[in-house]
Tab-separated table of C-alpha atoms in Angstrom:
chain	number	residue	atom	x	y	z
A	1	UNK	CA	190.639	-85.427	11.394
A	2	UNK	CA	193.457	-85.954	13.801
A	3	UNK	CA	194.556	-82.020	13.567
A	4	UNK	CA	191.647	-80.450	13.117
A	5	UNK	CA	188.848	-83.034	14.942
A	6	UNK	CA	186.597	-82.096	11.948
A	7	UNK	CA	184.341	-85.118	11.547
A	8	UNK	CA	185.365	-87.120	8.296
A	9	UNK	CA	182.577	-89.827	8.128
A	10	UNK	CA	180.202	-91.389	10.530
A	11	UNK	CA	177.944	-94.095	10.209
A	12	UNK	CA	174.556	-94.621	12.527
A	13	UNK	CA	173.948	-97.994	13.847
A	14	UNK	CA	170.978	-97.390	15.751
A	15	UNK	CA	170.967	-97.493	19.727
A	16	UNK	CA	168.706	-98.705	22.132
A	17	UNK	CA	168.603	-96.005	25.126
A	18	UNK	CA	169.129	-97.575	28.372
A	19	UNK	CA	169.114	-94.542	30.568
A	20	UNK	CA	173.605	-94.424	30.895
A	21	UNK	CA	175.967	-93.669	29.428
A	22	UNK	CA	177.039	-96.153	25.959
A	23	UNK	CA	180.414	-96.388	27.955
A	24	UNK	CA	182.125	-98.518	25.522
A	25	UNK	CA	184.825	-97.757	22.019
A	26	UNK	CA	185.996	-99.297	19.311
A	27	UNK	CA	188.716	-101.441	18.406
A	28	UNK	CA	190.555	-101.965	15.300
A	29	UNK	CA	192.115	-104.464	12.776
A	30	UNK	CA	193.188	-104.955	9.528
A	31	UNK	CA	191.326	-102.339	8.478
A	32	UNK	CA	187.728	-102.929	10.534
A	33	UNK	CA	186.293	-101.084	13.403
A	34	UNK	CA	184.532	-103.740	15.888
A	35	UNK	CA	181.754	-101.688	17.697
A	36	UNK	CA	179.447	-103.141	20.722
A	37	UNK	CA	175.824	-101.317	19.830
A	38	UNK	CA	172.722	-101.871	21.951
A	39	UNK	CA	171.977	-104.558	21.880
A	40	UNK	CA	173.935	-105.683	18.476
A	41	UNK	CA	177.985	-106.052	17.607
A	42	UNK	CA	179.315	-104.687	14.292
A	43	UNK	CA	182.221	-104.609	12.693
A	44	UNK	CA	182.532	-101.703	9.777
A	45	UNK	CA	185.227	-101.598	6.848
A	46	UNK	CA	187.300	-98.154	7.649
A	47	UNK	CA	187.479	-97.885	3.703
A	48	UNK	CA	183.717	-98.115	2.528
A	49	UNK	CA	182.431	-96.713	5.705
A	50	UNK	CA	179.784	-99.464	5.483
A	51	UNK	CA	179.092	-102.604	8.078
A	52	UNK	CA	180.818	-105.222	7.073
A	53	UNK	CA	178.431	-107.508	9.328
A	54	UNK	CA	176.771	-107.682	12.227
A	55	UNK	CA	175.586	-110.006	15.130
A	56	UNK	CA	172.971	-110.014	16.952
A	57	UNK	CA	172.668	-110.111	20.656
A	58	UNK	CA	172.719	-108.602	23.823
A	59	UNK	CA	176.244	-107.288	23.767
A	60	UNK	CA	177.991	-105.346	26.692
A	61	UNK	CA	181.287	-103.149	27.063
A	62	UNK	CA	184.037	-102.969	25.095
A	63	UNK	CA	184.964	-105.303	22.531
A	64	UNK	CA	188.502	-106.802	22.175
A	65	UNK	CA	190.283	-107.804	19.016
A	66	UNK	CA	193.599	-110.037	18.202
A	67	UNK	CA	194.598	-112.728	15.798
A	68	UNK	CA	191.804	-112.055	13.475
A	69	UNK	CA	189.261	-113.061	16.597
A	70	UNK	CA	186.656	-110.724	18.114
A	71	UNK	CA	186.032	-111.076	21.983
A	72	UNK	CA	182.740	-109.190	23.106
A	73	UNK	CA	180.406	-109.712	26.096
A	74	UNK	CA	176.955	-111.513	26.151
A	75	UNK	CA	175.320	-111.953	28.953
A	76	UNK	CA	177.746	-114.200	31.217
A	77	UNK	CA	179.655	-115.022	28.158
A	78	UNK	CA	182.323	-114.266	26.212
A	79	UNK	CA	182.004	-114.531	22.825
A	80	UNK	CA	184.800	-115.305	20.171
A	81	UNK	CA	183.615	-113.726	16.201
A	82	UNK	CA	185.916	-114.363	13.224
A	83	UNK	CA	186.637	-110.805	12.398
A	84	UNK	CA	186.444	-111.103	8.085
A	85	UNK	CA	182.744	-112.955	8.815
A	86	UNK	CA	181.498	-112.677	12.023
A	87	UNK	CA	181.338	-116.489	12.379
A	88	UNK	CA	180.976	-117.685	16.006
A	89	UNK	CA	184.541	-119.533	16.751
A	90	UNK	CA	183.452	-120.587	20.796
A	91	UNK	CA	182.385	-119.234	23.930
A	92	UNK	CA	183.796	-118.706	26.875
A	93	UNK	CA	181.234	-119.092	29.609
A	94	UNK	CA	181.638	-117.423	33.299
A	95	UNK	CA	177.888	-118.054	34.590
A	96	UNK	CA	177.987	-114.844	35.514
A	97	UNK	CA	175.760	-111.755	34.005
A	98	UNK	CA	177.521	-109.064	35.727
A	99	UNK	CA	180.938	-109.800	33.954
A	100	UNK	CA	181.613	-106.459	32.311
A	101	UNK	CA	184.376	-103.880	30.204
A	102	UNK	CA	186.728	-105.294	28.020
A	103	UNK	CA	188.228	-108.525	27.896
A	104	UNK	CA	192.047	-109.256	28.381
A	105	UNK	CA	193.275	-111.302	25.320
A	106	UNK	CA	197.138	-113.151	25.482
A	107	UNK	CA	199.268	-115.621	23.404
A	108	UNK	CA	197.372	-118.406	25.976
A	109	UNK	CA	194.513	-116.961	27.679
A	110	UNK	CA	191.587	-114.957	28.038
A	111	UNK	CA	191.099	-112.664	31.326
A	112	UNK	CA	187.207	-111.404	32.014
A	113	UNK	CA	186.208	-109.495	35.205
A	114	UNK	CA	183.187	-109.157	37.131
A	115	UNK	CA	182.491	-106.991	40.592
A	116	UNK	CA	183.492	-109.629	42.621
A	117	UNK	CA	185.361	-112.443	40.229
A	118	UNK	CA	188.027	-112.983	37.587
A	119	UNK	CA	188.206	-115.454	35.186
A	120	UNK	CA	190.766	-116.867	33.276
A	121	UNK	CA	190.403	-119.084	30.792
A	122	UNK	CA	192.250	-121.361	28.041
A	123	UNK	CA	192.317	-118.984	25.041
A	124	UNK	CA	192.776	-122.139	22.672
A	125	UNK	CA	190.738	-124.496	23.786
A	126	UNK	CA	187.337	-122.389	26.159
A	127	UNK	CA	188.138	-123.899	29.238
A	128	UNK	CA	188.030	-122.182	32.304
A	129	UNK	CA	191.285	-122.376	33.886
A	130	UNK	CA	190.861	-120.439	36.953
A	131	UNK	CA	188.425	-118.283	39.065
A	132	UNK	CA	190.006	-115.279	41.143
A	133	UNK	CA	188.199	-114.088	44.935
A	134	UNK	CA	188.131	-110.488	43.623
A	135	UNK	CA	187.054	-108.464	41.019
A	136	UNK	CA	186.306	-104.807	39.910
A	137	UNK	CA	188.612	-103.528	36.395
A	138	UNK	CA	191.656	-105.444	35.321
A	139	UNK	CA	194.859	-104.471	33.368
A	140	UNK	CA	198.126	-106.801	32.443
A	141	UNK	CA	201.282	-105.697	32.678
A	142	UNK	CA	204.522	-107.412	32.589
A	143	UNK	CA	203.098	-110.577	33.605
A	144	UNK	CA	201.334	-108.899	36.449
A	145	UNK	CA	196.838	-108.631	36.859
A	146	UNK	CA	196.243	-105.644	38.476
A	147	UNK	CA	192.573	-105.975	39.288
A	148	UNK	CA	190.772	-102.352	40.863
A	149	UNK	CA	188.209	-103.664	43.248
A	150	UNK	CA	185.053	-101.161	44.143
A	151	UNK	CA	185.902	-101.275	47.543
A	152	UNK	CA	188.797	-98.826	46.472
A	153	UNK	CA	191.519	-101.315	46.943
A	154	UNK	CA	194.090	-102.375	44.071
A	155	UNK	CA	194.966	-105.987	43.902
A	156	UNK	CA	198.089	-108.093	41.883
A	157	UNK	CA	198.076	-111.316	40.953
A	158	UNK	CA	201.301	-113.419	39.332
A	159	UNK	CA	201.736	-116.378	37.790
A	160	UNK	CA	202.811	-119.197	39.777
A	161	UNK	CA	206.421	-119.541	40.189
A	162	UNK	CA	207.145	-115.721	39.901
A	163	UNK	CA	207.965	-114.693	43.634
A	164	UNK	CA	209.181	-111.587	43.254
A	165	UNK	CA	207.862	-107.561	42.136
A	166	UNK	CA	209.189	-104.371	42.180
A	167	UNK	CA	207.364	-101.764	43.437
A	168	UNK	CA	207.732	-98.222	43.038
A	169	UNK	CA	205.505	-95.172	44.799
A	170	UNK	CA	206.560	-91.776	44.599
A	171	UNK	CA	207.001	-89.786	48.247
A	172	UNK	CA	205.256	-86.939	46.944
A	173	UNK	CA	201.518	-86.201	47.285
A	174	UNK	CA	199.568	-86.222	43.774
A	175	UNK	CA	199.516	-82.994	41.799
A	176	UNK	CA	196.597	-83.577	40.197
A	177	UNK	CA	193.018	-84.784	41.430
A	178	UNK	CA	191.726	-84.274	44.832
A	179	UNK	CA	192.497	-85.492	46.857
A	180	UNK	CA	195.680	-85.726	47.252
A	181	UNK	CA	196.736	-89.858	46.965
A	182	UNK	CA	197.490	-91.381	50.487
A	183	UNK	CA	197.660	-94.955	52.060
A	184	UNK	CA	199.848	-97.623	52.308
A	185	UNK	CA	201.647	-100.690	50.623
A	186	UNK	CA	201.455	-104.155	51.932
A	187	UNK	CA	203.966	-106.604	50.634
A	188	UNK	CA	203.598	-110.804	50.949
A	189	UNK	CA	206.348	-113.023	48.604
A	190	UNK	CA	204.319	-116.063	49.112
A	191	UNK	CA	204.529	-118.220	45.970
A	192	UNK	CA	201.077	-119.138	44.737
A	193	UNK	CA	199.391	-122.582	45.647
A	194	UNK	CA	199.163	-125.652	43.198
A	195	UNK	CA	195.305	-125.133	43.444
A	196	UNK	CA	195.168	-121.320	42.842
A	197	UNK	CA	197.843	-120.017	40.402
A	198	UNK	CA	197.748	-116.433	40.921
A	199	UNK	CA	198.304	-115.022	44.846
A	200	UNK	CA	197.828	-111.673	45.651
A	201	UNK	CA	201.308	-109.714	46.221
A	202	UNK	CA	200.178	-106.319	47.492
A	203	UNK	CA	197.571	-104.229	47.566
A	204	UNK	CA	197.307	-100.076	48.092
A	205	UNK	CA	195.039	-99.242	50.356
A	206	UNK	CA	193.673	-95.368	49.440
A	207	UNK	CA	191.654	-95.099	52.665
C-alpha cells in the first residue's frame, strides 16, 4: 500500500543465492511486472498475482520494457521477449559477459554497458552500430549518454552533428554526502568523427 507500505500481495519465485545482493527491480507494462530471478525471467499479471510466463536462463540486472518488448541480460547478450508470451523476438549480442544493469531502450536503438564498453545497437534490426572506449553505468538525457566510469570519472557522449551542451554546476559545496563534491569541468566542442559517432564533450573529474 502506497500510504501505509502494508504488504498487499507477494508472490515467491524462488532464488538461487549467490552470496550479493539480488540488486535488480521490476518494470512494468500494460498491466505485467517483468522480474529478472536467479537464474530465470518472469513476467507476472498485476491482477491475478500469478506468472504469466517465464524463461529460462541465466538472467542478470534489471530488465527493461517498451513497445510491448522485454530487454533483459544473458550472459553477453541482450535478449528481446514479447511481453504477452515471452516469445524470443532477437538478440542483441555484445561478446561480452560482464555487460551488466539495465538496458537503455529508444525510438532507434538499444544502449548496453559494460566496465569498460558501451554498445549501441540498431533497435530494429540487432545490429551493432557502435562500440564506445568507456564504460561503467549509463543514463540518456536530452540526447546526451552520460556514462559513470569506476575510475570515478563521468563521461558524455552526443550524437554526431550536435556540437554544442550546456553545462551547469552549482558554486556551492554539496549539502549532503561526504564529502563534500569537488573537481573540475573540462570542455572540448569537437564534432564527432564519421567512424565514431559519439565524442566525449566533458568529463568531471571528483578527484
Amino acid at each position: 500500500d502506497t500510504t501505509s507500505g502494508v504488504t498487499l500481495w507477494s508472490l515467491n519465485l524462488g532464488w538461487t543465492w549467490n552470496g550479493w545482493s539480488k540488486n535488480t527491480a521490476p518494470v512494468i507494462e500494460s498491466g505485467k511486472a517483468f522480474v529478472v530471478g536467479s537464474p530465470n525471467l518472469y513476467a507476472i499479471d498485476l491482477t491475478t498475482h500469478a506468472s504469466s510466463w517465464m524463461v529460462s536462463g541465466t538472467f542478470k540486472g534489471t530488465a527493461a520494457v517498451a513497445n510491448g518488448k522485454v530487454y533483459a541480460l544473458n550472459g553477453g547478450d541482450v535478449k528481446a521477449y514479447n511481453s504477452q508470451t515471452g516469445a524470443l523476438v532477437g538478440t542483441y549480442s555484445t561478446g561480452n559477459t560482464s555487460i551488466a544493469g539495465q538496458p537503455i531502450v529508444t525510438n532507434n536503438a538499444l544502449i548496453v554497458t559494460a566496465p569498460t564498453n558501451t554498445y549501441i545497437f540498431n533497435l530494429q534490426t540487432f545490429a551493432l552500430r557502435q562500440t564506445l572506449p568507456a564504460g561503467g553505468v549509463a543514463s540518456l538525457a536530452d540526447g546526451i549518454l552520460f556514462v559513470a566510469g569506476t575510475d570515478g570519472v563521468l563521461r558524455t557522449f552526443r550524437p554526431a552533428g550536435q556540437n554544442t551542451i550546456t553545462v551547469a554546476l552549482s558554486a556551492s559545496s554539496a549539502t549532503e554526502g561526504s564529502p563534500a563534491l569537488a573537481g573540475t569541468v573540462s570542455l572540448s566542442q569537437a564534432p564527432a568523427s564519421a567512424t565514431l559517432p559519439g565524442a566525449r564533450l566533458w568529463c568531471f573529474d571528483g578527484g
